[in-house]
XYZ file of C-alpha atoms in Angstrom:
518
model
C 24.822 6.518 25.131
C 27.640 4.548 27.310
C 31.337 5.595 27.124
C 33.353 3.991 24.452
C 36.156 3.695 27.217
C 36.885 1.727 29.435
C 35.928 -1.652 27.406
C 34.022 -3.599 29.727
C 33.642 -7.390 29.527
C 30.047 -7.720 30.816
C 29.595 -10.998 30.919
C 26.536 -10.828 33.310
C 24.678 -8.746 30.603
C 25.102 -11.433 28.042
C 22.459 -13.389 29.966
C 19.476 -11.077 28.922
C 17.393 -11.452 25.782
C 19.033 -9.898 22.882
C 17.772 -9.032 19.004
C 21.143 -9.769 17.559
C 24.109 -11.709 18.674
C 27.049 -10.653 16.575
C 29.681 -13.689 16.484
C 33.291 -12.590 15.768
C 35.364 -9.735 17.054
C 36.938 -8.835 13.923
C 36.262 -5.508 11.751
C 33.136 -7.068 10.157
C 31.819 -7.991 13.447
C 32.461 -4.807 14.922
C 31.368 -2.674 12.286
C 27.924 -4.977 11.981
C 27.316 -4.656 16.149
C 27.835 -0.978 15.831
C 25.571 -0.123 12.986
C 22.824 -2.616 14.380
C 23.070 -1.037 17.749
C 22.735 2.659 16.121
C 19.800 1.461 14.408
C 17.805 0.529 17.344
C 18.531 -3.349 18.004
C 19.752 -4.921 21.214
C 23.170 -6.358 20.357
C 25.581 -8.744 21.760
C 28.960 -8.962 20.430
C 31.168 -11.843 21.190
C 34.924 -13.050 20.143
C 36.318 -16.262 21.401
C 39.769 -15.122 21.584
C 40.750 -11.057 21.312
C 39.304 -8.124 19.431
C 40.920 -8.413 15.953
C 43.077 -11.587 16.753
C 42.460 -13.035 13.426
C 42.373 -11.850 10.058
C 41.426 -8.540 11.127
C 45.146 -8.018 12.518
C 46.801 -9.929 9.541
C 46.362 -7.657 6.724
C 48.388 -5.356 4.213
C 47.573 -2.629 6.808
C 45.846 -0.512 3.801
C 42.507 1.726 3.522
C 42.667 1.315 -0.413
C 40.718 0.949 -3.712
C 42.603 -1.897 -5.121
C 44.100 -0.995 -7.943
C 44.970 -4.478 -8.839
C 41.251 -5.523 -9.263
C 41.184 -3.136 -12.336
C 42.893 -5.711 -14.139
C 40.033 -7.888 -13.605
C 37.361 -5.570 -14.600
C 35.969 -5.333 -10.751
C 34.813 -1.672 -11.312
C 32.032 -1.497 -8.793
C 34.486 -2.851 -6.069
C 37.153 -0.230 -6.680
C 34.819 2.428 -6.708
C 32.859 0.899 -3.537
C 36.571 0.938 -1.885
C 37.658 4.350 -2.888
C 34.228 6.009 -1.568
C 34.839 3.976 1.673
C 38.548 5.534 1.862
C 36.896 9.179 1.945
C 34.520 8.102 4.580
C 37.130 6.269 7.051
C 39.516 9.571 6.793
C 36.576 11.564 7.711
C 35.886 9.674 10.621
C 39.227 8.361 12.014
C 41.902 10.589 10.511
C 44.209 9.800 13.011
C 43.625 6.185 12.059
C 43.626 6.268 8.340
C 46.731 8.165 6.786
C 48.071 8.851 3.455
C 50.496 7.059 1.568
C 52.161 7.344 -1.593
C 52.674 4.654 -3.731
C 55.061 4.212 -6.459
C 54.898 2.012 -9.555
C 58.410 1.553 -11.452
C 57.886 0.209 -14.939
C 60.785 -1.933 -16.638
C 61.090 -2.935 -20.093
C 59.231 -6.334 -20.940
C 56.852 -5.236 -18.037
C 53.392 -7.152 -18.196
C 51.470 -4.075 -17.735
C 53.452 -1.310 -19.840
C 53.679 2.282 -18.903
C 50.656 3.227 -21.125
C 48.434 0.807 -19.918
C 49.506 1.724 -16.180
C 48.850 5.277 -16.770
C 45.554 4.546 -18.177
C 44.491 2.341 -15.242
C 45.444 5.123 -12.582
C 43.614 8.049 -14.700
C 40.452 5.548 -14.150
C 41.775 5.174 -10.459
C 41.511 8.985 -10.023
C 38.073 9.138 -11.733
C 36.709 6.373 -9.758
C 37.562 7.875 -6.564
C 35.956 11.365 -7.575
C 36.478 14.342 -5.739
C 37.766 15.746 -2.388
C 39.780 12.714 -1.504
C 42.639 12.508 1.132
C 45.393 11.890 -1.415
C 46.986 13.084 -4.373
C 46.331 12.017 -7.983
C 48.740 10.000 -9.943
C 51.826 11.079 -11.469
C 54.433 10.276 -14.055
C 58.087 9.711 -13.164
C 61.233 9.528 -15.931
C 63.815 6.583 -15.170
C 66.365 9.494 -13.594
C 63.738 10.841 -11.674
C 62.556 7.695 -10.149
C 66.425 6.790 -9.585
C 67.001 9.893 -8.013
C 64.429 9.213 -5.446
C 64.958 5.710 -5.221
C 68.509 4.580 -5.739
C 67.951 1.071 -4.621
C 65.577 0.009 -7.379
C 67.086 -2.169 -10.145
C 67.920 0.167 -13.184
C 68.381 -2.337 -15.843
C 65.908 -1.634 -18.240
C 63.955 0.744 -16.251
C 61.452 2.795 -18.249
C 60.128 5.415 -15.708
C 57.256 4.849 -13.698
C 53.936 6.589 -11.771
C 52.785 7.109 -8.744
C 49.287 7.081 -7.040
C 47.851 7.590 -3.708
C 45.889 5.288 -1.045
C 45.710 5.159 2.546
C 47.398 3.098 5.438
C 46.462 2.132 8.830
C 46.903 -0.011 11.504
C 44.289 -2.926 11.260
C 44.279 -4.212 15.021
C 43.686 -0.522 16.367
C 41.120 0.420 13.912
C 39.115 -3.021 14.530
C 39.377 -1.999 18.512
C 37.924 1.671 18.199
C 35.090 -0.007 16.253
C 34.427 -2.090 19.109
C 34.855 0.839 21.228
C 32.321 2.703 19.355
C 29.677 -0.275 19.567
C 29.788 -0.210 23.191
C 29.187 3.615 23.172
C 26.214 2.401 20.854
C 24.739 0.251 23.685
C 26.364 -2.927 22.175
C 26.923 -5.752 24.921
C 30.878 -6.657 24.325
C 32.851 -9.499 25.543
C 36.207 -11.146 24.119
C 37.217 -14.793 24.986
C 33.838 -15.874 24.630
C 33.331 -18.603 22.536
C 30.226 -20.096 20.617
C 30.000 -23.768 20.982
C 26.543 -24.394 18.881
C 24.153 -22.347 17.743
C 20.717 -23.089 19.300
C 17.117 -23.932 17.551
C 13.708 -24.199 18.398
C 10.290 -24.803 16.805
C 10.648 -21.434 15.145
C 14.249 -21.813 14.109
C 17.431 -19.777 15.553
C 16.934 -18.939 19.210
C 20.489 -18.389 20.463
C 23.993 -19.870 21.361
C 25.348 -22.331 23.932
C 28.501 -20.152 25.056
C 31.731 -21.018 27.074
C 33.456 -18.055 28.891
C 37.586 -18.691 28.186
C 38.276 -17.267 31.424
C 36.181 -18.642 34.172
C 35.342 -21.846 31.833
C 31.504 -20.983 32.708
C 29.017 -22.260 30.271
C 25.477 -20.412 29.728
C 23.025 -19.814 26.880
C 22.363 -16.525 24.879
C 19.127 -15.924 23.828
C 18.875 -13.913 20.353
C 16.389 -13.515 17.770
C 19.061 -13.603 14.884
C 22.710 -13.765 14.163
C 25.334 -12.663 12.062
C 28.172 -14.872 11.979
C 31.062 -12.726 11.240
C 33.953 -15.032 12.064
C 35.574 -15.197 8.908
C 37.311 -18.428 8.311
C 35.678 -20.117 11.475
C 32.132 -19.438 10.067
C 31.464 -22.517 8.335
C 32.287 -24.513 11.522
C 29.792 -22.335 13.555
C 27.253 -22.506 11.032
C 27.667 -26.419 10.766
C 26.151 -28.599 8.029
C 23.789 -25.689 6.148
C 27.194 -24.183 5.821
C 28.148 -22.899 2.182
C 30.924 -23.757 -0.203
C 33.759 -21.165 0.168
C 37.235 -20.573 -0.676
C 39.759 -19.969 2.011
C 42.643 -17.891 0.683
C 46.083 -17.502 2.721
C 48.087 -14.015 2.784
C 51.534 -14.023 3.759
C 53.312 -10.909 4.732
C 57.328 -10.513 5.842
C 58.415 -7.378 8.193
C 61.809 -6.452 7.147
C 64.289 -3.413 8.104
C 63.281 -0.243 7.224
C 64.428 1.587 4.060
C 67.226 3.812 4.921
C 65.713 7.079 6.169
C 68.949 9.124 4.633
C 66.875 8.421 0.589
C 64.421 11.185 -0.237
C 61.685 8.775 -0.854
C 62.189 6.440 2.104
C 58.431 7.270 3.023
C 57.179 5.659 -0.347
C 55.647 2.614 -0.791
C 55.872 0.391 -4.096
C 53.633 -1.767 -5.846
C 55.709 -4.562 -7.651
C 54.710 -7.186 -9.838
C 56.640 -10.578 -9.122
C 59.364 -11.903 -11.823
C 58.388 -15.434 -11.131
C 54.335 -15.408 -11.711
C 53.423 -11.665 -12.714
C 51.483 -11.397 -9.388
C 51.238 -8.219 -7.704
C 52.870 -7.354 -4.195
C 53.612 -4.785 -2.096
C 56.574 -2.810 -0.296
C 54.937 -0.813 2.367
C 56.717 1.681 5.061
C 54.882 0.751 8.444
C 56.105 1.961 12.036
C 59.432 2.147 11.170
C 59.845 -1.083 9.532
C 58.903 -2.297 6.080
C 55.787 -4.820 5.166
C 56.406 -7.080 2.333
C 53.639 -9.115 0.521
C 51.532 -10.779 0.125
C 51.526 -14.104 -1.430
C 48.086 -15.900 -1.917
C 47.417 -19.724 -1.893
C 44.324 -21.896 -1.000
C 44.040 -23.424 2.083
C 41.434 -26.011 3.429
C 41.576 -24.477 7.169
C 42.478 -21.598 9.193
C 45.095 -23.453 11.119
C 46.969 -23.376 8.264
C 47.632 -19.714 8.283
C 51.317 -19.813 8.960
C 54.339 -18.515 6.701
C 56.497 -21.478 4.883
C 59.831 -21.455 3.561
C 58.627 -21.603 0.200
C 56.432 -18.078 0.471
C 59.661 -16.613 2.169
C 61.849 -17.373 -0.838
C 59.062 -15.985 -3.005
C 58.533 -12.775 -1.626
C 62.534 -12.008 -0.782
C 63.024 -13.732 -4.343
C 60.910 -10.938 -5.822
C 62.044 -7.916 -3.699
C 65.907 -8.811 -4.666
C 64.948 -8.450 -8.433
C 63.110 -5.355 -7.836
C 65.260 -3.507 -5.096
C 68.552 -5.388 -5.759
C 70.732 -2.661 -3.447
C 68.841 -3.207 -0.492
C 69.789 -7.392 -1.171
C 67.184 -8.118 1.746
C 68.272 -11.990 2.691
C 66.116 -14.422 5.236
C 68.284 -13.215 8.005
C 67.064 -9.642 7.631
C 63.448 -10.757 8.462
C 62.210 -8.892 11.354
C 58.874 -10.296 11.892
C 56.126 -12.588 9.496
C 52.434 -12.926 9.816
C 49.887 -14.926 7.718
C 45.982 -14.597 7.711
C 43.165 -16.317 5.873
C 40.367 -15.013 4.277
C 36.893 -16.443 3.256
C 36.016 -15.577 -0.542
C 33.376 -16.884 -2.810
C 33.850 -20.411 -3.984
C 34.423 -20.032 -7.862
C 36.094 -22.151 -10.574
C 39.006 -20.044 -11.440
C 42.498 -20.814 -12.325
C 44.271 -17.913 -10.746
C 43.300 -16.959 -7.083
C 43.937 -13.429 -7.980
C 41.123 -13.678 -10.255
C 38.849 -14.906 -7.682
C 36.354 -11.914 -7.021
C 36.465 -10.318 -3.670
C 32.798 -8.669 -4.127
C 30.797 -8.849 -1.110
C 27.851 -10.985 -0.805
C 25.272 -12.383 2.115
C 23.857 -15.593 2.609
C 21.261 -16.691 4.543
C 21.723 -20.596 5.222
C 18.847 -20.726 7.465
C 16.266 -18.380 8.653
C 18.090 -15.583 10.723
C 21.132 -17.053 10.430
C 23.255 -14.111 8.433
C 26.713 -15.252 6.876
C 28.805 -12.255 5.068
C 31.159 -13.875 2.721
C 34.006 -12.182 0.740
C 34.612 -8.063 1.097
C 37.618 -6.315 2.232
C 39.203 -4.685 5.184
C 38.523 -1.288 3.527
C 34.642 -1.696 2.806
C 33.633 -3.438 6.011
C 31.592 -0.738 7.405
C 29.544 -0.040 4.305
C 29.265 -4.025 3.941
C 28.002 -3.771 7.463
C 25.216 -1.567 6.514
C 24.133 -4.065 4.266
C 24.319 -6.771 6.747
C 22.063 -5.003 9.127
C 19.700 -4.316 6.400
C 19.482 -7.903 6.062
C 18.887 -8.386 9.536
C 16.305 -5.801 9.917
C 14.307 -7.620 7.136
C 14.506 -10.860 8.722
C 13.265 -9.662 11.955
C 10.847 -7.798 10.081
C 11.340 -4.543 11.353
C 10.665 -1.026 10.150
C 13.746 0.062 7.628
C 16.020 2.767 9.670
C 19.009 4.239 7.658
C 22.406 3.694 8.788
C 24.459 6.401 10.785
C 28.055 5.084 11.421
C 29.279 7.360 8.186
C 28.519 10.213 10.074
C 29.752 9.637 13.361
C 33.580 9.639 14.231
C 35.377 7.205 15.967
C 36.225 7.172 19.617
C 39.591 9.037 19.659
C 38.865 10.876 16.250
C 40.126 14.192 16.231
C 38.239 16.800 13.611
C 39.187 16.033 10.249
C 38.803 19.527 9.012
C 41.316 20.649 11.872
C 43.723 17.392 12.016
C 46.908 19.243 11.524
C 46.328 21.653 14.117
C 45.107 18.842 16.737
C 48.118 16.919 15.506
C 50.735 19.682 16.201
C 49.222 20.387 19.717
C 48.654 16.893 20.828
C 52.353 16.446 19.935
C 53.601 19.539 22.076
C 51.617 17.867 25.039
C 52.844 14.538 24.339
C 56.653 16.095 24.563
C 56.016 18.570 27.631
C 54.643 14.942 29.512
C 58.347 13.349 28.505
C 57.626 11.536 25.634
C 60.473 11.568 23.125
C 59.909 14.037 20.309
C 60.739 11.680 17.112
C 57.732 9.275 18.552
C 55.115 11.786 19.601
C 53.499 11.936 16.219
C 53.088 7.888 16.069
C 51.693 7.932 19.483
C 49.366 10.410 18.669
C 47.732 8.919 15.718
C 47.466 5.582 17.653
C 45.364 7.024 20.036
C 43.871 9.961 18.844
C 42.258 12.421 21.107
C 42.645 9.699 23.974
C 46.301 10.603 24.112
C 44.747 12.898 27.283
C 44.630 9.376 28.916
C 48.251 8.620 28.294
C 49.096 12.142 29.727
C 47.102 11.643 32.861
C 49.032 8.266 33.237
C 52.321 10.092 32.592
C 51.444 12.276 35.453
C 50.566 9.385 37.720
C 54.161 7.907 36.828
C 56.406 9.763 34.638
C 58.787 6.466 34.431
C 55.961 5.171 32.240
C 57.222 7.642 29.282
C 60.085 5.006 28.891
C 60.403 3.443 25.462
C 59.700 -0.306 25.506
C 62.274 -0.721 22.423
C 64.870 1.921 21.984
C 64.104 2.474 18.063
C 60.320 2.095 18.085
C 57.926 4.800 19.509
C 55.933 2.629 21.967
C 56.036 3.539 25.565
C 54.858 1.916 28.728
C 52.066 4.380 29.594
C 50.376 2.343 26.363
C 50.739 -0.884 28.233
C 48.869 0.199 31.095
C 46.151 1.727 29.079
C 45.832 -1.320 27.260
C 45.345 -3.071 30.385
C 43.158 -0.460 32.209
C 40.933 0.841 29.637
C 41.223 -1.537 26.374
C 40.089 -5.211 27.701
C 43.659 -6.301 27.377
C 45.290 -9.329 29.688
C 48.029 -10.855 28.051
C 51.378 -10.637 26.629
C 49.848 -11.376 23.096
C 47.199 -8.881 23.385
C 49.507 -5.767 24.257
C 52.377 -6.646 22.248
C 50.479 -7.866 19.112
C 47.447 -6.031 18.543
C 46.968 -2.884 21.245
C 50.850 -2.530 19.855
C 52.232 -4.382 16.839
C 55.632 -4.736 18.753
C 55.707 -8.463 17.899
C 55.947 -8.193 14.691
C 58.410 -5.026 14.564
C 61.139 -6.499 17.149
C 62.226 -9.640 19.103
C 61.596 -8.810 22.679
C 64.267 -10.789 25.234
C 63.187 -12.631 27.964
C 64.149 -9.555 30.764
C 61.839 -7.090 28.355
C 59.076 -9.722 28.291
C 59.155 -10.479 32.056
C 59.275 -6.449 32.458
C 56.011 -6.050 30.209
C 54.297 -8.959 31.992
C 54.626 -7.636 35.348
C 53.544 -4.233 34.480
C 50.154 -5.966 33.040
C 49.763 -8.032 36.063
C 50.417 -4.825 38.179
C 47.388 -3.252 36.327
C 44.694 -5.855 35.707
C 41.504 -5.097 37.114
């Protein structure tokens, strides 16, 4: 087995022959490559930009069952996702953390309190036992307002709460890429696939271009998984199936005041404009507001429009009038595009998220649909499809058994966290930021501490009110395959979503990146 870190962009190794080429360095591609390597295949994983740079860094940052899918009777999908929530908490307890959702119910709501309670009872039943979150609870209107005084009080009948989990999607994707490397996968970002190659027997490889050196070469492989999300059909070409591209938008808003008792809670609301579900979620000292859903024809349309901004802000002001969020309060915004099965549904929220695997031609495997939460177990099915296509002996998946790189023991997580925080403080990190940093890096905080021994000045915060330090920039460049400002400030750390950095700060960070490039 190789080391998980440092990530090595070994382009020379891509010239060898492989059993499987995985195209796309998002969460589905990463899990697929990792699972395939553990089952004995020779695997290459390539990404045309950076790891997680597409849809996999534009999610709602949740590991969840999808409560809203119960309304469309997608019980198997919800059960599947809730089981996976347990697995991911076990194999990456630092990255997947419990989160409490509040569901206020107002008079005249499309889903009343009794109906919502029935849904949450079912949600608890589907989740089974030994879950990482508490079961649902009920709140009177007075108790809810005591906990959340900024809620609209007019017509409030009470509410309920339930548990799910939260994560940093880009960092989770990076951890799975590192796990894939440790399992023997040859990984290379900034490696674009121009076309798939075929011979008299069918698929035979791909024409690649190195986005850094601009060198062109051929990678030989017996099978390919095109896990490039909304870009997949362009790679597959004329045999690609019909799909539906759905854009989701999020706004990043200021934090809910920490002086309020329930400031760490998330919310599930329904928009007054059309009854669609949206979230208000605390994340890294800010608040995520989203998502919208709209069909697009091309992934380049993953931009936040003025109409979507107004929709989300109007909905938030209706539910949280005392926060009175305005467009001037927006800290950041992002959009992502998912590929779903093409269906003739009037409502996008009714389009199934069920996962399917297509083979538009022999040994060309194309996953469609799915969720970030279920990517690992969906990848198990993808690799099983590959094994059948290659006529290989059936080998069981092992990814549910193995902790991701940097993961502390789930059983002893609290003790580990306490020790890690103490070590970070001793190394010079401010107390109010150590828990976030520990969870972002897991047991790899040892590498951060080593960097701080090399240069204590790297304990400096990049932004005063956010828990990100210079040592993380150095670590991203030296060991996490980051080479640009966007790599470091959008995916290794989501700083560009959480704040606006001035030119002086960007120049200083860029200089630090350049000083540490290999």
